[in-house]
mmCIF file of C-alpha atoms in Angstrom:
data_model
loop_
_atom_site.group_PDB
_atom_site.id
_atom_site.type_symbol
_atom_site.label_atom_id
_atom_site.label_comp_id
_atom_site.label_asym_id
_atom_site.label_seq_id
_atom_site.Cartn_x
_atom_site.Cartn_y
_atom_site.Cartn_z
ATOM 1 C CA MET A 1 51.098 224.991 232.421
ATOM 2 C CA ARG A 2 54.407 227.216 232.623
ATOM 3 C CA GLU A 3 58.029 226.563 231.566
ATOM 4 C CA PRO A 4 60.587 226.251 233.503
ATOM 5 C CA THR A 5 63.015 228.643 234.508
ATOM 6 C CA VAL A 6 66.627 228.576 233.801
ATOM 7 C CA ALA A 7 66.127 229.918 237.491
ATOM 8 C CA SER A 8 64.363 226.929 238.645
ATOM 9 C CA LEU A 9 67.450 224.800 237.131
ATOM 10 C CA MET A 10 70.538 226.780 238.823
ATOM 11 C CA THR A 11 72.863 226.517 240.746
ATOM 12 C CA ALA A 12 72.772 229.659 242.455
ATOM 13 C CA GLU A 13 76.372 228.251 244.764
ATOM 14 C CA VAL A 14 79.181 229.167 242.281
ATOM 15 C CA ILE A 15 82.729 228.052 242.580
ATOM 16 C CA GLY A 16 84.875 230.371 240.686
ATOM 17 C CA ALA A 17 88.236 232.783 240.167
ATOM 18 C CA GLY A 18 89.632 235.873 239.876
ATOM 19 C CA PRO A 19 91.807 236.602 237.088
ATOM 20 C CA ASP A 20 95.528 236.913 238.799
ATOM 21 C CA THR A 21 94.819 233.471 240.035
ATOM 22 C CA PRO A 22 97.170 231.616 239.892
ATOM 23 C CA PHE A 23 97.278 228.204 237.048
ATOM 24 C CA GLN A 24 97.964 225.795 240.483
ATOM 25 C CA ASP A 25 95.073 227.083 242.244
ATOM 26 C CA LEU A 26 92.697 226.587 239.488
ATOM 27 C CA VAL A 27 93.880 222.761 239.155
ATOM 28 C CA ARG A 28 93.115 223.245 243.182
ATOM 29 C CA LEU A 29 89.315 224.955 242.544
ATOM 30 C CA LEU A 30 88.618 222.313 239.906
ATOM 31 C CA GLY A 31 89.574 219.250 242.296
ATOM 32 C CA ASP A 32 88.361 219.531 245.414
ATOM 33 C CA ASN A 33 85.479 221.259 244.019
ATOM 34 C CA LYS A 34 84.857 218.185 241.572
ATOM 35 C CA VAL A 35 84.051 221.108 238.789
ATOM 36 C CA SER A 36 84.871 220.611 234.939
ATOM 37 C CA ALA A 37 85.100 224.477 234.826
ATOM 38 C CA LEU A 38 85.282 228.024 236.581
ATOM 39 C CA PRO A 39 83.976 231.287 235.821
ATOM 40 C CA VAL A 40 86.604 233.889 236.420
ATOM 41 C CA VAL A 41 84.974 236.694 237.478
ATOM 42 C CA GLU A 42 86.112 240.648 237.226
ATOM 43 C CA ALA A 43 83.867 243.302 239.356
ATOM 44 C CA ASP A 44 80.956 240.061 239.510
ATOM 45 C CA ARG A 45 80.345 239.792 236.543
ATOM 46 C CA PRO A 46 82.481 236.305 234.020
ATOM 47 C CA VAL A 47 84.722 237.141 232.318
ATOM 48 C CA GLY A 48 86.266 233.742 231.334
ATOM 49 C CA VAL A 49 86.501 230.243 231.477
ATOM 50 C CA VAL A 50 89.158 228.133 233.231
ATOM 51 C CA SER A 51 88.065 224.367 231.761
ATOM 52 C CA GLU A 52 90.144 221.188 232.333
ATOM 53 C CA ALA A 53 91.275 221.641 229.114
ATOM 54 C CA ASP A 54 92.480 225.371 229.008
ATOM 55 C CA LEU A 55 94.357 223.663 232.484
ATOM 56 C CA LEU A 56 96.139 220.600 229.873
ATOM 57 C CA PRO A 57 97.963 222.256 227.622
ATOM 58 C CA LYS A 58 100.365 223.464 230.780
ATOM 59 C CA GLU A 59 101.123 218.937 230.048
ATOM 60 C CA GLU A 60 101.026 218.785 226.508
ATOM 61 C CA PHE A 61 103.421 221.330 225.985
ATOM 62 C CA ARG A 62 105.313 221.733 228.989
ATOM 63 C CA ALA A 63 105.556 225.463 228.388
ATOM 64 C CA GLY A 64 107.724 225.895 225.849
ATOM 65 C CA ALA A 65 109.550 222.215 225.927
ATOM 66 C CA GLU A 66 108.313 220.976 222.527
ATOM 67 C CA GLU A 67 108.980 223.265 218.958
ATOM 68 C CA PRO A 68 106.002 225.805 219.080
ATOM 69 C CA PRO A 69 103.399 225.126 216.423
ATOM 70 C CA GLY A 70 104.140 226.317 212.695
ATOM 71 C CA PHE A 71 103.346 229.503 210.748
ATOM 72 C CA PHE A 72 100.479 227.338 209.050
ATOM 73 C CA ALA A 73 99.127 225.245 212.552
ATOM 74 C CA ALA A 74 95.694 225.081 213.281
ATOM 75 C CA ARG A 75 94.093 227.969 214.642
ATOM 76 C CA ALA A 76 93.705 226.001 218.109
ATOM 77 C CA GLU A 77 97.174 224.010 217.821
ATOM 78 C CA LYS A 78 98.548 228.027 218.687
ATOM 79 C CA HIS A 79 95.811 228.753 221.442
ATOM 80 C CA ARG A 80 96.939 225.408 223.585
ATOM 81 C CA TRP A 81 100.571 226.807 222.785
ATOM 82 C CA ALA A 82 100.300 230.448 224.285
ATOM 83 C CA GLN A 83 98.441 228.608 227.192
ATOM 84 C CA SER A 84 101.133 225.957 227.622
ATOM 85 C CA ALA A 85 103.011 229.178 228.910
ATOM 86 C CA GLY A 86 99.674 230.818 231.094
ATOM 87 C CA LEU A 87 100.463 231.260 235.037
ATOM 88 C CA THR A 88 97.109 232.730 235.673
ATOM 89 C CA ALA A 89 93.921 231.871 235.296
ATOM 90 C CA ARG A 90 93.303 235.561 232.679
ATOM 91 C CA ASP A 91 96.262 233.416 230.571
ATOM 92 C CA VAL A 92 94.713 230.462 230.093
ATOM 93 C CA MET A 93 90.776 230.719 229.938
ATOM 94 C CA SER A 94 88.727 230.944 226.598
ATOM 95 C CA THR A 95 86.490 233.301 225.417
ATOM 96 C CA PRO A 96 83.367 234.261 225.141
ATOM 97 C CA VAL A 97 81.593 233.621 227.974
ATOM 98 C CA TRP A 98 78.200 231.849 226.966
ATOM 99 C CA THR A 99 75.644 233.405 229.117
ATOM 100 C CA THR A 100 71.925 232.645 229.671
ATOM 101 C CA THR A 101 69.263 234.948 231.821
ATOM 102 C CA PRO A 102 67.317 233.405 235.137
ATOM 103 C CA ASP A 103 64.005 233.867 233.126
ATOM 104 C CA THR A 104 65.419 232.225 230.404
ATOM 105 C CA PRO A 105 62.816 228.825 229.881
ATOM 106 C CA ALA A 106 63.971 225.560 230.127
ATOM 107 C CA SER A 107 64.431 224.735 226.708
ATOM 108 C CA ARG A 108 65.131 228.137 225.759
ATOM 109 C CA ALA A 109 68.837 227.373 227.316
ATOM 110 C CA ALA A 110 68.747 224.041 226.816
ATOM 111 C CA ARG A 111 69.292 225.422 222.827
ATOM 112 C CA GLU A 112 71.047 227.557 224.035
ATOM 113 C CA LEU A 113 74.401 225.193 225.003
ATOM 114 C CA ALA A 114 73.236 222.761 221.632
ATOM 115 C CA THR A 115 74.029 225.335 219.612
ATOM 116 C CA ALA A 116 77.163 226.911 221.518
ATOM 117 C CA GLY A 117 78.736 223.017 221.906
ATOM 118 C CA VAL A 118 79.592 224.058 225.067
ATOM 119 C CA ARG A 119 78.949 222.194 228.578
ATOM 120 C CA ARG A 120 77.145 224.873 230.659
ATOM 121 C CA LEU A 121 76.533 228.279 230.578
ATOM 122 C CA PHE A 122 76.808 231.138 233.636
ATOM 123 C CA VAL A 123 73.728 232.900 234.562
ATOM 124 C CA VAL A 124 73.263 236.567 234.834
ATOM 125 C CA ASP A 125 70.777 239.256 236.083
ATOM 126 C CA GLY A 126 70.356 242.278 234.163
ATOM 127 C CA GLU A 127 73.151 243.935 234.929
ATOM 128 C CA GLY A 128 75.478 241.435 233.738
ATOM 129 C CA VAL A 129 75.793 240.347 237.405
ATOM 130 C CA LEU A 130 76.649 236.375 237.568
ATOM 131 C CA VAL A 131 73.873 235.183 239.476
ATOM 132 C CA GLY A 132 74.480 231.103 239.290
ATOM 133 C CA VAL A 133 75.299 227.545 236.382
ATOM 134 C CA LEU A 134 73.638 225.974 235.069
ATOM 135 C CA SER A 135 74.588 222.389 232.611
ATOM 136 C CA ARG A 136 73.459 219.868 231.036
ATOM 137 C CA ARG A 137 72.821 217.966 233.765
ATOM 138 C CA ASP A 138 70.685 219.934 235.418
ATOM 139 C CA LEU A 139 68.304 220.100 232.629
ATOM 140 C CA LEU A 140 68.307 216.814 232.479
ATOM 141 C CA ARG A 141 67.771 216.703 235.853
ATOM 142 C CA LEU A 142 63.393 217.408 234.280
ATOM 143 C CA PHE A 143 63.153 213.670 233.167
ATOM 144 C CA VAL A 144 63.523 211.935 237.024
ATOM 145 C CA ARG A 145 59.886 212.878 237.898
ATOM 146 C CA GLU A 146 57.996 209.752 239.484
ATOM 147 C CA ASP A 147 56.350 208.458 236.612
ATOM 148 C CA ALA A 148 52.778 208.587 239.257
ATOM 149 C CA ASP A 149 53.349 212.576 240.114
ATOM 150 C CA LEU A 150 53.001 212.325 235.781
ATOM 151 C CA ARG A 151 50.335 210.846 235.442
ATOM 152 C CA ARG A 152 48.646 213.331 237.654
ATOM 153 C CA GLU A 153 50.257 216.515 236.557
ATOM 154 C CA ILE A 154 49.053 216.051 232.751
ATOM 155 C CA GLN A 155 45.598 215.041 234.015
ATOM 156 C CA ASP A 156 44.453 217.865 236.352
ATOM 157 C CA GLU A 157 46.334 220.478 233.696
ATOM 158 C CA VAL A 158 46.183 219.126 230.574
ATOM 159 C CA PHE A 159 42.563 217.607 230.488
ATOM 160 C CA GLY A 160 41.343 218.880 233.902
ATOM 161 C CA ARG A 161 42.296 222.107 233.520
ATOM 162 C CA THR A 162 43.144 222.984 230.364
ATOM 163 C CA LEU A 163 40.890 221.226 227.741
ATOM 164 C CA TRP A 164 37.589 220.956 231.093
ATOM 165 C CA VAL A 165 37.264 217.519 230.268
ATOM 166 C CA ASP A 166 36.948 215.303 232.897
ATOM 167 C CA PRO A 167 40.009 213.485 233.427
ATOM 168 C CA LEU A 168 38.678 210.275 234.798
ATOM 169 C CA THR A 169 38.023 209.411 230.594
ATOM 170 C CA ILE A 170 40.845 209.786 229.474
ATOM 171 C CA GLY A 171 42.670 207.338 229.663
ATOM 172 C CA VAL A 172 46.765 208.014 231.051
ATOM 173 C CA THR A 173 49.573 205.571 231.893
ATOM 174 C CA VAL A 174 53.159 206.876 232.668
ATOM 175 C CA SER A 175 55.869 204.100 232.419
ATOM 176 C CA ARG A 176 60.048 205.423 232.891
ATOM 177 C CA GLY A 177 58.157 208.899 230.912
ATOM 178 C CA VAL A 178 56.389 207.118 228.018
ATOM 179 C CA VAL A 179 52.789 208.607 228.364
ATOM 180 C CA THR A 180 49.887 206.912 226.159
ATOM 181 C CA LEU A 181 47.208 208.201 225.862
ATOM 182 C CA SER A 182 43.442 206.488 225.768
ATOM 183 C CA GLY A 183 39.705 207.568 225.313
ATOM 184 C CA ARG A 184 38.008 210.515 222.903
ATOM 185 C CA LEU A 185 37.894 213.476 222.875
ATOM 186 C CA GLU A 186 34.600 214.896 220.400
ATOM 187 C CA ARG A 187 37.554 216.931 218.349
ATOM 188 C CA ARG A 188 40.674 215.931 216.557
ATOM 189 C CA SER A 189 41.934 219.100 217.072
ATOM 190 C CA GLU A 190 41.255 218.847 220.558
ATOM 191 C CA ILE A 191 44.008 215.834 220.489
ATOM 192 C CA GLU A 192 45.617 217.675 218.818
ATOM 193 C CA ILE A 193 46.273 219.627 221.649
ATOM 194 C CA ALA A 194 46.242 217.525 224.032
ATOM 195 C CA GLU A 195 49.255 216.063 222.792
ATOM 196 C CA HIS A 196 51.402 219.356 221.998
ATOM 197 C CA LEU A 197 50.593 219.712 225.704
ATOM 198 C CA VAL A 198 51.090 216.708 227.052
ATOM 199 C CA ARG A 199 54.868 216.818 225.203
ATOM 200 C CA SER A 200 55.359 220.189 225.942
ATOM 201 C CA MET A 201 54.984 218.581 230.826
ATOM 202 C CA PRO A 202 58.522 218.310 232.250
ATOM 203 C CA GLY A 203 60.065 215.053 232.257
ATOM 204 C CA VAL A 204 58.175 213.816 229.643
ATOM 205 C CA VAL A 205 60.140 210.809 227.255
ATOM 206 C CA GLU A 206 57.401 210.326 224.533
ATOM 207 C CA VAL A 207 53.709 209.589 224.194
ATOM 208 C CA HIS A 208 51.424 207.387 223.230
ATOM 209 C CA ASN A 209 48.843 209.426 221.560
ATOM 210 C CA ASN A 210 45.717 206.617 221.413
ATOM 211 C CA LEU A 211 43.019 209.502 221.439
ATOM 212 C CA ARG A 212 40.168 208.806 219.116
ATOM 213 C CA PRO A 213 37.291 212.149 218.771
ATOM 214 C CA ASP A 214 33.957 212.210 217.833
ATOM 215 C CA TRP A 215 34.117 214.903 214.945
ATOM 216 C CA ASP A 216 36.777 215.096 212.513
ATOM 217 C CA ASP A 217 36.672 219.098 212.797
ATOM 218 C CA SER A 218 40.349 218.438 210.133
ATOM 219 C CA LYS A 219 38.123 218.232 207.448
ATOM 220 C CA ARG A 220 36.664 221.162 206.027
ATOM 221 C CA PRO A 221 33.056 220.456 204.199
ATOM 222 C CA ARG A 222 32.842 221.874 201.228
ATOM 223 C CA GLN A 223 30.944 224.545 199.228
ATOM 224 C CA THR A 224 27.667 221.974 197.915
ATOM 225 C CA GLU A 225 27.781 220.114 200.864
ATOM 226 C CA ILE A 226 26.907 223.634 202.698
ATOM 227 C CA PHE A 227 24.525 224.802 200.299
ATOM 228 C CA GLY A 228 23.443 221.431 198.388
#
């Protein structure tokens, strides 16, 4: 079983802007395409990001109508003040650009999003060229699966092909992504493997493992039990 990669989830058609794109055009691009951020692209490579938050300082400070932040003001406030006077994407964009690659596993991409605290990762190839964008919403789509399809895949992939168990001897029920397993396997270690494999499948929300072993191979016999 292979985990989905970024390439299978990303949006390949990315709406972007150039460093010299005027402020008003940036606003139009965001609104017309119903996106909250744009990559700023130079020579096919992302060099910055313009989000709605990067454009709001223009209204917040009215391009210097208020007093500028003082020396002891927070760095973020000083940055917004500088953005308020921006005329082009280069003036208002944020850096660095958080990127990932097409072959990155979905779970690692989710971890990168969480660690960076961003809403999207821009996808680049081995040369750093922009080839797509992956959002939180793209990753969450993994959980929108039909219960019947998920049940069938668990039976076939986990029990049939991986554990070599007759799928019909194992009870697998799925309700809104919550999987319940019942029945018996030969070894306790197989039950642990089965649960791990099911949890790793795209679309699984939770696993209730009611499988029981015929033999508890997690307990090693003592030497006295072996040699008498």
